[in-house]
JSON list of C-alpha atoms in Angstrom, two decimals:
[
{"chain": "A", "resi": 1, "resn": "MET", "atom": "CA", "xyz": [71.06, 114.60, -45.70]},
{"chain": "A", "resi": 2, "resn": "ASP", "atom": "CA", "xyz": [72.27, 114.13, -49.18]},
{"chain": "A", "resi": 3, "resn": "ARG", "atom": "CA", "xyz": [70.00, 114.04, -52.19]},
{"chain": "A", "resi": 4, "resn": "ALA", "atom": "CA", "xyz": [70.13, 110.21, -52.66]},
{"chain": "A", "resi": 5, "resn": "THR", "atom": "CA", "xyz": [68.85, 109.64, -49.12]},
{"chain": "A", "resi": 6, "resn": "VAL", "atom": "CA", "xyz": [65.93, 112.03, -49.63]},
{"chain": "A", "resi": 7, "resn": "VAL", "atom": "CA", "xyz": [64.95, 110.39, -52.93]},
{"chain": "A", "resi": 8, "resn": "SER", "atom": "CA", "xyz": [65.11, 106.88, -51.46]},
{"chain": "A", "resi": 9, "resn": "ALA", "atom": "CA", "xyz": [63.11, 108.02, -48.44]},
{"chain": "A", "resi": 10, "resn": "ARG", "atom": "CA", "xyz": [60.37, 109.33, -50.71]},
{"chain": "A", "resi": 11, "resn": "ARG", "atom": "CA", "xyz": [60.19, 106.05, -52.63]},
{"chain": "A", "resi": 12, "resn": "SER", "atom": "CA", "xyz": [59.96, 103.80, -49.61]},
{"chain": "A", "resi": 13, "resn": "PRO", "atom": "CA", "xyz": [56.38, 103.02, -48.74]},
{"chain": "A", "resi": 14, "resn": "SER", "atom": "CA", "xyz": [55.15, 104.48, -45.50]},
{"chain": "A", "resi": 15, "resn": "ALA", "atom": "CA", "xyz": [52.36, 101.91, -45.19]},
{"chain": "A", "resi": 16, "resn": "PRO", "atom": "CA", "xyz": [52.88, 98.16, -45.32]},
{"chain": "A", "resi": 17, "resn": "GLU", "atom": "CA", "xyz": [52.29, 96.55, -48.69]},
{"chain": "A", "resi": 18, "resn": "CYS", "atom": "CA", "xyz": [48.98, 94.77, -49.07]},
{"chain": "A", "resi": 19, "resn": "ASN", "atom": "CA", "xyz": [48.66, 91.61, -51.03]},
{"chain": "A", "resi": 20, "resn": "ILE", "atom": "CA", "xyz": [46.10, 92.63, -53.61]},
{"chain": "A", "resi": 21, "resn": "SER", "atom": "CA", "xyz": [45.15, 89.97, -56.05]},
{"chain": "A", "resi": 22, "resn": "THR", "atom": "CA", "xyz": [44.41, 90.98, -59.57]},
{"chain": "A", "resi": 23, "resn": "SER", "atom": "CA", "xyz": [42.44, 88.95, -62.00]},
{"chain": "A", "resi": 24, "resn": "THR", "atom": "CA", "xyz": [43.03, 88.88, -65.67]},
{"chain": "A", "resi": 25, "resn": "LEU", "atom": "CA", "xyz": [40.47, 88.27, -68.33]},
{"chain": "A", "resi": 26, "resn": "ALA", "atom": "CA", "xyz": [41.24, 85.21, -70.35]},
{"chain": "A", "resi": 27, "resn": "PHE", "atom": "CA", "xyz": [40.14, 85.63, -73.91]},
{"chain": "A", "resi": 28, "resn": "ASP", "atom": "CA", "xyz": [39.25, 82.57, -75.94]},
{"chain": "A", "resi": 29, "resn": "ARG", "atom": "CA", "xyz": [40.76, 83.50, -79.28]},
{"chain": "A", "resi": 30, "resn": "HIS", "atom": "CA", "xyz": [39.61, 80.17, -80.65]},
{"chain": "A", "resi": 31, "resn": "PHE", "atom": "CA", "xyz": [35.95, 81.20, -80.18]},
{"chain": "A", "resi": 32, "resn": "THR", "atom": "CA", "xyz": [36.13, 83.75, -83.00]},
{"chain": "A", "resi": 33, "resn": "THR", "atom": "CA", "xyz": [37.24, 81.03, -85.40]},
{"chain": "A", "resi": 34, "resn": "THR", "atom": "CA", "xyz": [34.26, 78.77, -84.68]},
{"chain": "A", "resi": 35, "resn": "ALA", "atom": "CA", "xyz": [31.04, 78.94, -86.66]},
{"chain": "A", "resi": 36, "resn": "THR", "atom": "CA", "xyz": [29.20, 80.28, -83.61]},
{"chain": "A", "resi": 37, "resn": "GLY", "atom": "CA", "xyz": [31.79, 83.00, -83.06]},
{"chain": "A", "resi": 38, "resn": "LYS", "atom": "CA", "xyz": [31.75, 84.04, -86.71]},
{"chain": "A", "resi": 39, "resn": "LEU", "atom": "CA", "xyz": [27.96, 84.19, -86.73]},
{"chain": "A", "resi": 40, "resn": "HIS", "atom": "CA", "xyz": [27.94, 86.30, -83.56]},
{"chain": "A", "resi": 41, "resn": "LEU", "atom": "CA", "xyz": [30.41, 88.71, -85.16]},
{"chain": "A", "resi": 42, "resn": "ALA", "atom": "CA", "xyz": [28.28, 88.85, -88.33]},
{"chain": "A", "resi": 43, "resn": "GLU", "atom": "CA", "xyz": [25.17, 89.52, -86.21]},
{"chain": "A", "resi": 44, "resn": "ILE", "atom": "CA", "xyz": [26.96, 92.34, -84.41]},
{"chain": "A", "resi": 45, "resn": "VAL", "atom": "CA", "xyz": [28.23, 93.97, -87.61]},
{"chain": "A", "resi": 46, "resn": "CYS", "atom": "CA", "xyz": [25.04, 93.56, -89.65]},
{"chain": "A", "resi": 47, "resn": "GLY", "atom": "CA", "xyz": [22.81, 94.52, -86.73]},
{"chain": "A", "resi": 48, "resn": "MET", "atom": "CA", "xyz": [24.90, 97.62, -86.17]},
{"chain": "A", "resi": 49, "resn": "LEU", "atom": "CA", "xyz": [24.54, 98.54, -89.84]},
{"chain": "A", "resi": 50, "resn": "VAL", "atom": "CA", "xyz": [20.75, 98.18, -89.57]},
{"chain": "A", "resi": 51, "resn": "TRP", "atom": "CA", "xyz": [20.38, 100.63, -86.70]},
{"chain": "A", "resi": 52, "resn": "ILE", "atom": "CA", "xyz": [23.01, 103.04, -88.02]},
{"chain": "A", "resi": 53, "resn": "LEU", "atom": "CA", "xyz": [21.37, 103.18, -91.45]},
{"chain": "A", "resi": 54, "resn": "VAL", "atom": "CA", "xyz": [17.91, 103.73, -89.99]},
{"chain": "A", "resi": 55, "resn": "GLY", "atom": "CA", "xyz": [19.16, 106.03, -87.23]},
{"chain": "A", "resi": 56, "resn": "GLY", "atom": "CA", "xyz": [20.80, 108.34, -89.75]},
{"chain": "A", "resi": 57, "resn": "THR", "atom": "CA", "xyz": [17.42, 109.20, -91.25]},
{"chain": "A", "resi": 58, "resn": "GLU", "atom": "CA", "xyz": [14.18, 110.76, -90.11]},
{"chain": "A", "resi": 59, "resn": "TYR", "atom": "CA", "xyz": [12.81, 107.42, -88.96]},
{"chain": "A", "resi": 60, "resn": "PHE", "atom": "CA", "xyz": [10.97, 108.86, -85.95]},
{"chain": "A", "resi": 61, "resn": "HIS", "atom": "CA", "xyz": [8.14, 110.04, -88.23]},
{"chain": "A", "resi": 62, "resn": "PHE", "atom": "CA", "xyz": [7.23, 106.40, -88.92]},
{"chain": "A", "resi": 63, "resn": "SER", "atom": "CA", "xyz": [6.26, 104.14, -86.03]},
{"chain": "A", "resi": 64, "resn": "ALA", "atom": "CA", "xyz": [7.21, 101.06, -88.06]},
{"chain": "A", "resi": 65, "resn": "LEU", "atom": "CA", "xyz": [10.80, 102.26, -88.27]},
{"chain": "A", "resi": 66, "resn": "CYS", "atom": "CA", "xyz": [10.80, 103.00, -84.55]},
{"chain": "A", "resi": 67, "resn": "TRP", "atom": "CA", "xyz": [10.05, 99.28, -84.12]},
{"chain": "A", "resi": 68, "resn": "VAL", "atom": "CA", "xyz": [12.98, 98.48, -86.43]},
{"chain": "A", "resi": 69, "resn": "MET", "atom": "CA", "xyz": [15.28, 100.62, -84.29]},
{"chain": "A", "resi": 70, "resn": "PHE", "atom": "CA", "xyz": [14.02, 99.05, -81.06]},
{"chain": "A", "resi": 71, "resn": "VAL", "atom": "CA", "xyz": [14.56, 95.47, -82.25]},
{"chain": "A", "resi": 72, "resn": "ALA", "atom": "CA", "xyz": [17.90, 96.26, -83.89]},
{"chain": "A", "resi": 73, "resn": "ILE", "atom": "CA", "xyz": [19.38, 97.96, -80.82]},
{"chain": "A", "resi": 74, "resn": "VAL", "atom": "CA", "xyz": [18.03, 95.48, -78.25]},
{"chain": "A", "resi": 75, "resn": "CYS", "atom": "CA", "xyz": [19.23, 92.45, -80.22]},
{"chain": "A", "resi": 76, "resn": "TRP", "atom": "CA", "xyz": [22.55, 94.14, -80.91]},
{"chain": "A", "resi": 77, "resn": "VAL", "atom": "CA", "xyz": [23.22, 94.87, -77.22]},
{"chain": "A", "resi": 78, "resn": "LEU", "atom": "CA", "xyz": [22.17, 91.37, -76.13]},
{"chain": "A", "resi": 79, "resn": "THR", "atom": "CA", "xyz": [24.33, 89.78, -78.82]},
{"chain": "A", "resi": 80, "resn": "ILE", "atom": "CA", "xyz": [27.35, 91.83, -77.77]},
{"chain": "A", "resi": 81, "resn": "CYS", "atom": "CA", "xyz": [26.80, 90.73, -74.16]},
{"chain": "A", "resi": 82, "resn": "LEU", "atom": "CA", "xyz": [26.51, 87.08, -75.16]},
{"chain": "A", "resi": 83, "resn": "PHE", "atom": "CA", "xyz": [29.56, 87.35, -77.42]},
{"chain": "A", "resi": 84, "resn": "LEU", "atom": "CA", "xyz": [31.63, 88.86, -74.60]},
{"chain": "A", "resi": 85, "resn": "ILE", "atom": "CA", "xyz": [30.46, 86.14, -72.20]},
{"chain": "A", "resi": 86, "resn": "TYR", "atom": "CA", "xyz": [31.64, 83.42, -74.58]},
{"chain": "A", "resi": 87, "resn": "PHE", "atom": "CA", "xyz": [34.75, 85.31, -75.70]},
{"chain": "A", "resi": 88, "resn": "THR", "atom": "CA", "xyz": [35.97, 85.84, -72.14]},
{"chain": "A", "resi": 89, "resn": "GLY", "atom": "CA", "xyz": [35.04, 82.33, -71.06]},
{"chain": "A", "resi": 90, "resn": "ALA", "atom": "CA", "xyz": [32.65, 83.62, -68.38]},
{"chain": "A", "resi": 91, "resn": "HIS", "atom": "CA", "xyz": [30.20, 80.88, -69.32]},
{"chain": "A", "resi": 92, "resn": "ASN", "atom": "CA", "xyz": [32.69, 78.36, -67.91]},
{"chain": "A", "resi": 93, "resn": "ARG", "atom": "CA", "xyz": [33.07, 80.33, -64.66]},
{"chain": "A", "resi": 94, "resn": "ILE", "atom": "CA", "xyz": [29.31, 80.59, -64.06]},
{"chain": "A", "resi": 95, "resn": "PRO", "atom": "CA", "xyz": [28.02, 77.03, -64.52]},
{"chain": "A", "resi": 96, "resn": "GLN", "atom": "CA", "xyz": [24.75, 77.76, -62.68]},
{"chain": "A", "resi": 97, "resn": "VAL", "atom": "CA", "xyz": [23.38, 79.54, -65.77]},
{"chain": "A", "resi": 98, "resn": "PRO", "atom": "CA", "xyz": [22.13, 77.21, -68.53]},
{"chain": "A", "resi": 99, "resn": "TRP", "atom": "CA", "xyz": [24.11, 78.98, -71.26]},
{"chain": "A", "resi": 100, "resn": "THR", "atom": "CA", "xyz": [23.09, 76.61, -74.02]},
{"chain": "A", "resi": 101, "resn": "ILE", "atom": "CA", "xyz": [19.38, 77.15, -73.37]},
{"chain": "A", "resi": 102, "resn": "LEU", "atom": "CA", "xyz": [19.92, 80.89, -72.93]},
{"chain": "A", "resi": 103, "resn": "SER", "atom": "CA", "xyz": [21.72, 81.08, -76.28]},
{"chain": "A", "resi": 104, "resn": "LEU", "atom": "CA", "xyz": [19.02, 79.02, -77.95]},
{"chain": "A", "resi": 105, "resn": "CYS", "atom": "CA", "xyz": [16.25, 81.26, -76.59]},
{"chain": "A", "resi": 106, "resn": "LEU", "atom": "CA", "xyz": [18.09, 84.47, -77.50]},
{"chain": "A", "resi": 107, "resn": "ASN", "atom": "CA", "xyz": [18.94, 83.33, -81.02]},
{"chain": "A", "resi": 108, "resn": "CYS", "atom": "CA", "xyz": [15.48, 81.96, -81.80]},
{"chain": "A", "resi": 109, "resn": "SER", "atom": "CA", "xyz": [13.79, 85.07, -80.41]},
{"chain": "A", "resi": 110, "resn": "ALA", "atom": "CA", "xyz": [16.15, 87.35, -82.30]},
{"chain": "A", "resi": 111, "resn": "ALA", "atom": "CA", "xyz": [15.62, 85.41, -85.54]},
{"chain": "A", "resi": 112, "resn": "ALA", "atom": "CA", "xyz": [11.84, 85.70, -85.24]},
{"chain": "A", "resi": 113, "resn": "LEU", "atom": "CA", "xyz": [11.95, 89.37, -84.25]},
{"chain": "A", "resi": 114, "resn": "TYR", "atom": "CA", "xyz": [14.41, 90.21, -86.99]},
{"chain": "A", "resi": 115, "resn": "LEU", "atom": "CA", "xyz": [12.30, 88.43, -89.60]},
{"chain": "A", "resi": 116, "resn": "VAL", "atom": "CA", "xyz": [9.34, 90.64, -88.70]},
{"chain": "A", "resi": 117, "resn": "THR", "atom": "CA", "xyz": [11.64, 93.65, -88.53]},
{"chain": "A", "resi": 118, "resn": "ALA", "atom": "CA", "xyz": [13.16, 92.97, -91.94]},
{"chain": "A", "resi": 119, "resn": "VAL", "atom": "CA", "xyz": [9.72, 92.73, -93.54]},
{"chain": "A", "resi": 120, "resn": "VAL", "atom": "CA", "xyz": [8.57, 95.93, -91.80]},
{"chain": "A", "resi": 121, "resn": "ASP", "atom": "CA", "xyz": [11.79, 97.66, -92.85]},
{"chain": "A", "resi": 122, "resn": "ALA", "atom": "CA", "xyz": [11.38, 96.54, -96.47]},
{"chain": "A", "resi": 123, "resn": "LEU", "atom": "CA", "xyz": [7.75, 97.69, -96.57]},
{"chain": "A", "resi": 124, "resn": "SER", "atom": "CA", "xyz": [8.72, 101.06, -95.11]},
{"chain": "A", "resi": 125, "resn": "VAL", "atom": "CA", "xyz": [11.07, 101.78, -98.00]},
{"chain": "A", "resi": 126, "resn": "ASN", "atom": "CA", "xyz": [8.05, 102.69, -100.16]},
{"chain": "A", "resi": 127, "resn": "GLN", "atom": "CA", "xyz": [7.30, 105.65, -97.88]},
{"chain": "A", "resi": 128, "resn": "ALA", "atom": "CA", "xyz": [10.47, 107.45, -98.98]},
{"chain": "A", "resi": 129, "resn": "ASN", "atom": "CA", "xyz": [11.18, 109.09, -102.33]},
{"chain": "A", "resi": 130, "resn": "ARG", "atom": "CA", "xyz": [13.30, 106.95, -104.64]},
{"chain": "A", "resi": 131, "resn": "GLY", "atom": "CA", "xyz": [16.87, 108.19, -104.91]},
{"chain": "A", "resi": 132, "resn": "ARG", "atom": "CA", "xyz": [16.71, 110.25, -101.72]},
{"chain": "A", "resi": 133, "resn": "HIS", "atom": "CA", "xyz": [18.84, 109.72, -98.63]},
{"chain": "A", "resi": 134, "resn": "ASN", "atom": "CA", "xyz": [16.04, 108.08, -96.60]},
{"chain": "A", "resi": 135, "resn": "TYR", "atom": "CA", "xyz": [15.17, 105.71, -99.46]},
{"chain": "A", "resi": 136, "resn": "ASN", "atom": "CA", "xyz": [18.74, 104.54, -99.94]},
{"chain": "A", "resi": 137, "resn": "CYS", "atom": "CA", "xyz": [19.38, 104.10, -96.22]},
{"chain": "A", "resi": 138, "resn": "TRP", "atom": "CA", "xyz": [16.11, 102.27, -95.61]},
{"chain": "A", "resi": 139, "resn": "ALA", "atom": "CA", "xyz": [16.67, 99.98, -98.59]},
{"chain": "A", "resi": 140, "resn": "ALA", "atom": "CA", "xyz": [20.18, 99.15, -97.37]},
{"chain": "A", "resi": 141, "resn": "SER", "atom": "CA", "xyz": [18.95, 98.61, -93.82]},
{"chain": "A", "resi": 142, "resn": "ALA", "atom": "CA", "xyz": [16.26, 96.23, -95.09]},
{"chain": "A", "resi": 143, "resn": "PHE", "atom": "CA", "xyz": [18.94, 94.22, -96.90]},
{"chain": "A", "resi": 144, "resn": "PHE", "atom": "CA", "xyz": [21.09, 94.04, -93.76]},
{"chain": "A", "resi": 145, "resn": "ALA", "atom": "CA", "xyz": [18.03, 93.20, -91.65]},
{"chain": "A", "resi": 146, "resn": "PHE", "atom": "CA", "xyz": [17.37, 90.14, -93.83]},
{"chain": "A", "resi": 147, "resn": "LEU", "atom": "CA", "xyz": [21.07, 89.24, -93.66]},
{"chain": "A", "resi": 148, "resn": "THR", "atom": "CA", "xyz": [20.99, 89.57, -89.87]},
{"chain": "A", "resi": 149, "resn": "THR", "atom": "CA", "xyz": [17.90, 87.34, -89.81]},
{"chain": "A", "resi": 150, "resn": "LEU", "atom": "CA", "xyz": [19.86, 84.65, -91.66]},
{"chain": "A", "resi": 151, "resn": "CYS", "atom": "CA", "xyz": [22.74, 84.99, -89.19]},
{"chain": "A", "resi": 152, "resn": "TYR", "atom": "CA", "xyz": [20.41, 84.60, -86.21]},
{"chain": "A", "resi": 153, "resn": "ALA", "atom": "CA", "xyz": [18.72, 81.62, -87.91]},
{"chain": "A", "resi": 154, "resn": "GLY", "atom": "CA", "xyz": [22.14, 80.01, -88.35]},
{"chain": "A", "resi": 155, "resn": "SER", "atom": "CA", "xyz": [23.01, 80.69, -84.73]},
{"chain": "A", "resi": 156, "resn": "SER", "atom": "CA", "xyz": [19.65, 79.23, -83.71]},
{"chain": "A", "resi": 157, "resn": "TYR", "atom": "CA", "xyz": [20.42, 76.05, -85.62]},
{"chain": "A", "resi": 158, "resn": "LEU", "atom": "CA", "xyz": [23.88, 75.75, -84.04]},
{"chain": "A", "resi": 159, "resn": "SER", "atom": "CA", "xyz": [22.44, 76.43, -80.59]},
{"chain": "A", "resi": 160, "resn": "TYR", "atom": "CA", "xyz": [19.79, 73.79, -81.16]},
{"chain": "A", "resi": 161, "resn": "CYS", "atom": "CA", "xyz": [22.42, 71.24, -82.24]},
{"chain": "A", "resi": 162, "resn": "THR", "atom": "CA", "xyz": [24.50, 72.04, -79.14]},
{"chain": "A", "resi": 163, "resn": "TRP", "atom": "CA", "xyz": [21.43, 71.72, -76.92]},
{"chain": "A", "resi": 164, "resn": "LYS", "atom": "CA", "xyz": [20.43, 68.35, -78.44]},
{"chain": "A", "resi": 165, "resn": "THR", "atom": "CA", "xyz": [23.93, 66.90, -78.23]},
{"chain": "A", "resi": 166, "resn": "PRO", "atom": "CA", "xyz": [24.31, 65.06, -74.93]},
{"chain": "A", "resi": 167, "resn": "GLU", "atom": "CA", "xyz": [27.19, 66.37, -72.83]},
{"chain": "A", "resi": 168, "resn": "GLU", "atom": "CA", "xyz": [30.03, 64.07, -71.93]},
{"chain": "A", "resi": 169, "resn": "GLY", "atom": "CA", "xyz": [29.80, 62.50, -68.51]},
{"chain": "A", "resi": 170, "resn": "GLU", "atom": "CA", "xyz": [26.01, 62.30, -68.42]}
]
């Protein structure tokens, strides 16, 4: 046998080819240009800044800041999940889930929780020494917590408007 025959014999499949279907994720690039998409991105970025700023300090000595971390991380993870669901168009593929109501509940709950969290975060700043690392981080996280609250309030309003708007064909 010459070398070309051996190489071609190695490349030929020994088992029959199976028809395996592959699915591709379809990303809705338009979603990130909508007001809802921009607010979700702002919630993700600002929420991440809240928990990073608090997490980089000795927050675990203060139960109030543990609450801030809990709310910030839970809302952040849920918002990322919801963003990915809308960004990939999964909400169109799973019509059994009332996505509008789910978004409304998540956004309203997050806005209320973040409002309490922002106030708790701002009040906790006084427990650190001015000019120290903890003080600066907690003050910045309180600012971003209030900013995140505004983003969730805006998303709540948009979700409410979507929920109240009758769908076509009804």
